[in-house]
XYZ file of N, CA and C in Angstrom:
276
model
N 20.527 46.884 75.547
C 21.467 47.334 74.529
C 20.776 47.283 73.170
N 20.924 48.145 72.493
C 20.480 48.021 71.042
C 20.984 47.780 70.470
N 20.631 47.057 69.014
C 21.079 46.452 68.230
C 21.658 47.004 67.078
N 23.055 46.651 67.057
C 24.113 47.383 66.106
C 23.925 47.244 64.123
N 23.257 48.179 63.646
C 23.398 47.470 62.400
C 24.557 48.328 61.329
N 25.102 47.758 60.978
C 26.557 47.722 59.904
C 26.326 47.709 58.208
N 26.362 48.840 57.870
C 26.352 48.862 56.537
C 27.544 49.041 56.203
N 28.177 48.668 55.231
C 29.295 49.574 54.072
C 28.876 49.925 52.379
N 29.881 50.817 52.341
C 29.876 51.586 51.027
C 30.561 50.679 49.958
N 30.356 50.789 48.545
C 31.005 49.761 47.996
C 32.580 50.309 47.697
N 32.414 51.408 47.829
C 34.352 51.780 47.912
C 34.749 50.634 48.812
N 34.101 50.525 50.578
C 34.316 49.775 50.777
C 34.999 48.430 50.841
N 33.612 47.724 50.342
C 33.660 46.596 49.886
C 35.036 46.296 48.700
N 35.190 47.344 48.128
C 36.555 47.184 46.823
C 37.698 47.099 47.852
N 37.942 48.249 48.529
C 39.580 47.995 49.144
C 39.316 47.059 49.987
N 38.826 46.503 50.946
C 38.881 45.549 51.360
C 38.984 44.405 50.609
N 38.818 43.923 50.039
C 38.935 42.969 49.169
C 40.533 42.760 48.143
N 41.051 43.915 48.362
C 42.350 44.374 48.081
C 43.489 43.973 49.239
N 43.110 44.348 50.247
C 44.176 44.470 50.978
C 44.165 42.999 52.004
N 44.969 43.155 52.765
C 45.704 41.615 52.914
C 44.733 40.546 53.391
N 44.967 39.031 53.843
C 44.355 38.777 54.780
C 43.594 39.192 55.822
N 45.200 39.608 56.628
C 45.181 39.282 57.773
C 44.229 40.718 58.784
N 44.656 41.574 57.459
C 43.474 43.017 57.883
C 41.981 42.580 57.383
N 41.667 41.889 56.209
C 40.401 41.194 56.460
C 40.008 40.311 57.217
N 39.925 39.840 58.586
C 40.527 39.236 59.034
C 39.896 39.993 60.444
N 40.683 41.010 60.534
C 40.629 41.790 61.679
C 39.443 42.472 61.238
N 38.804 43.266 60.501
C 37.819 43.929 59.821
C 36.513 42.593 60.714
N 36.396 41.466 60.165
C 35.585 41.082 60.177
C 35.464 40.802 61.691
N 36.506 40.738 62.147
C 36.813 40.621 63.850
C 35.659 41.707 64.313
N 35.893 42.894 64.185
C 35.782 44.045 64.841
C 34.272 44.199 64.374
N 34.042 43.887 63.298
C 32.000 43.801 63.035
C 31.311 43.147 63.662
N 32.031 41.435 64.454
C 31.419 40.757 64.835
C 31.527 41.382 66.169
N 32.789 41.548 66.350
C 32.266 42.460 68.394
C 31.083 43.611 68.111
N 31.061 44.444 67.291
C 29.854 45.231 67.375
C 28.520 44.586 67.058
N 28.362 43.453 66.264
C 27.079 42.920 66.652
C 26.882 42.059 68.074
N 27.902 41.733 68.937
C 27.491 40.806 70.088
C 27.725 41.660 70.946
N 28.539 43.207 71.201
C 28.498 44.137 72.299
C 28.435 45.348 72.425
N 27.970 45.716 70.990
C 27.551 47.275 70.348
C 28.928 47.713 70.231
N 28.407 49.435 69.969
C 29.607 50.321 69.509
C 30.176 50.570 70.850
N 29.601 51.095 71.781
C 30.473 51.170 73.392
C 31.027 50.693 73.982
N 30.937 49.518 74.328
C 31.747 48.528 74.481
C 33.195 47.954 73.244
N 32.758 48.120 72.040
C 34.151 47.928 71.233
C 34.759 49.096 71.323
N 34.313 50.359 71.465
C 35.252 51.494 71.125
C 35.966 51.507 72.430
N 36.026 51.049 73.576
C 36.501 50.869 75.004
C 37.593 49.586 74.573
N 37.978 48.912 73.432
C 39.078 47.484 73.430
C 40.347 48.792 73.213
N 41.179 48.848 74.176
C 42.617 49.103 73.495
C 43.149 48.736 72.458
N 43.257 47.922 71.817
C 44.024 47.331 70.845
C 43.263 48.248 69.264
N 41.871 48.618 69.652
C 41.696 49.467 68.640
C 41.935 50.420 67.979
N 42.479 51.338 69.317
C 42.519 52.625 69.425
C 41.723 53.619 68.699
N 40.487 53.351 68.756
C 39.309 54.237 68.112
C 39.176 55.680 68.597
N 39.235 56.250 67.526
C 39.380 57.721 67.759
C 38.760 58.657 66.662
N 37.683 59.515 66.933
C 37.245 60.774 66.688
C 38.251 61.658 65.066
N 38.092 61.594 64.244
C 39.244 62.226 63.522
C 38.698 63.747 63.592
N 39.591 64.407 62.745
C 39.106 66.457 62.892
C 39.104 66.865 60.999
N 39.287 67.641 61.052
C 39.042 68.593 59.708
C 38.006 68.234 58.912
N 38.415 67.753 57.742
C 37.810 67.048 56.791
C 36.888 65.981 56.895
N 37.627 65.734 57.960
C 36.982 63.998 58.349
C 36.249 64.165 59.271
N 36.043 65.346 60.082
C 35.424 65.586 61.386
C 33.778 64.370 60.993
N 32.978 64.094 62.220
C 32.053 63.574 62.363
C 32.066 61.992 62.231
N 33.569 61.546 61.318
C 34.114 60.377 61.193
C 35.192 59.582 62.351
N 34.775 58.658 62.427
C 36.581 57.837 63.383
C 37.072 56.788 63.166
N 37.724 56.491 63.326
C 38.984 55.492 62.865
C 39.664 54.753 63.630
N 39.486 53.317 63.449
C 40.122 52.620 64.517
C 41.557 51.584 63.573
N 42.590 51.297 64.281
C 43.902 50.874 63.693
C 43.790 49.376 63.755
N 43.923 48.823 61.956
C 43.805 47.393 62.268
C 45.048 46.508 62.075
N 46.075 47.571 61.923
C 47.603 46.959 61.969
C 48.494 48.334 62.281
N 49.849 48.654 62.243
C 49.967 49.661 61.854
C 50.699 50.707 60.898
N 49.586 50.053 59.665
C 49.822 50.522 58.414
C 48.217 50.618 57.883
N 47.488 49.974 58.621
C 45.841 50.302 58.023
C 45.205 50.581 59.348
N 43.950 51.214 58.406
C 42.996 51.945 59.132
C 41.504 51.271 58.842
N 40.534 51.956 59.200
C 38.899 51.272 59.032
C 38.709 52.518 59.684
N 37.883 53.224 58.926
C 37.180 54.841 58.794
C 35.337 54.322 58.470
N 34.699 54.846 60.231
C 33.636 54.443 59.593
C 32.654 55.571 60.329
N 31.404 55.976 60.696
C 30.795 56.542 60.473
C 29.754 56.421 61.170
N 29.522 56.670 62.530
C 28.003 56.589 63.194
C 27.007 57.508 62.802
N 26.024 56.613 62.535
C 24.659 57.543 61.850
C 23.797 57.745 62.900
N 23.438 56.756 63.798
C 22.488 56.523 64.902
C 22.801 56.468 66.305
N 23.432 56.952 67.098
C 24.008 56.542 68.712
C 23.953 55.138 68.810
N 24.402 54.275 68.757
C 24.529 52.818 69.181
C 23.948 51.911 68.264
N 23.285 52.553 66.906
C 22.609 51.771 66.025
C 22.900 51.613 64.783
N 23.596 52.476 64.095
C 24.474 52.070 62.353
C 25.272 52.408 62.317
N 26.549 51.809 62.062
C 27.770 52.372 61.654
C 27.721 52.139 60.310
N 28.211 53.012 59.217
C 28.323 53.181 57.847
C 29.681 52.963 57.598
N 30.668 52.029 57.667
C 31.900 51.447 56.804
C 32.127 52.353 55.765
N 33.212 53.391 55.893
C 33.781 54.078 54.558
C 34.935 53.619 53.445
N 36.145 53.066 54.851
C 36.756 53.063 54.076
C 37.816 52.272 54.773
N 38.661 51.266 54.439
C 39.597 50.975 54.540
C 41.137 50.652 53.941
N 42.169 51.365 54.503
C 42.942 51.927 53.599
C 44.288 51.823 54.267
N 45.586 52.055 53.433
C 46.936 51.999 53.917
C 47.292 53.221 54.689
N 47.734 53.378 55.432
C 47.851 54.616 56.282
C 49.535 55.120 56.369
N 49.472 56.359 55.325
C 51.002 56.887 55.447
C 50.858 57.595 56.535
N 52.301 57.709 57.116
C 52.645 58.095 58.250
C 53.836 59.163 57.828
C-alpha cells in the first residue's frame, strides 16, 4: 500500500478552525484512517458516504461529517495526496 500524503489549503485550515468541535473532531478522524489504511479502504467506511461530485466540482469528492457539513477534498495522485479544500456547512 502506498503511502497517503495529506495536504490542505489555508481556506482550509480557516473554516475548520471555525466550525464546531465535534466536526473537528471527525476531520481529524478521517486523516488519521487515511494515513493507517489509504484512500481505498476509507472511501469503502459507510458512515462517510464519499462521493464523486459533478459540474463545477467535477474531479472533486466529498465525504459527510455530520449532516450539515461536508469535507471537499481532492485526489492529485491515485492513492498518494489528497489536497483538503474545503470544509463547510452544507445547505440542503
Amino acid at each position: 500500500m502506498l503511502k497517503t500524503k495529506v495536504s490542505k489549503s489555508r481556506r482550509f485550515d480557516k473554516q475548520l478552525k471555525k466550525a464546531p468541535q465535534h466536526i473537528q473532531k471527525k476531520v481529524n478522524l478521517w486523516i488519521l484512517e487515511l494515513s493507517l489504511y489509504g484512500i481505498s479502504k476509507t472511501r469503502k467506511r459507510l458512515g462517510y458516504h464519499d462521493e464523486p461530485l459533478r459540474g463545477l466540482r467535477k474531479g472533486q469528492r466529498s465525504i459527510r461529517l455530520s449532516r450539515g457539513y461536508r469535507l471537499i477534498y481532492k485526489e492529485l495522485e491515485k492513492e498518494v495526496h489528497i489536497y483538503l479544500l474545503e470544509v463547510h456547512r452544507h445547505d440542503y
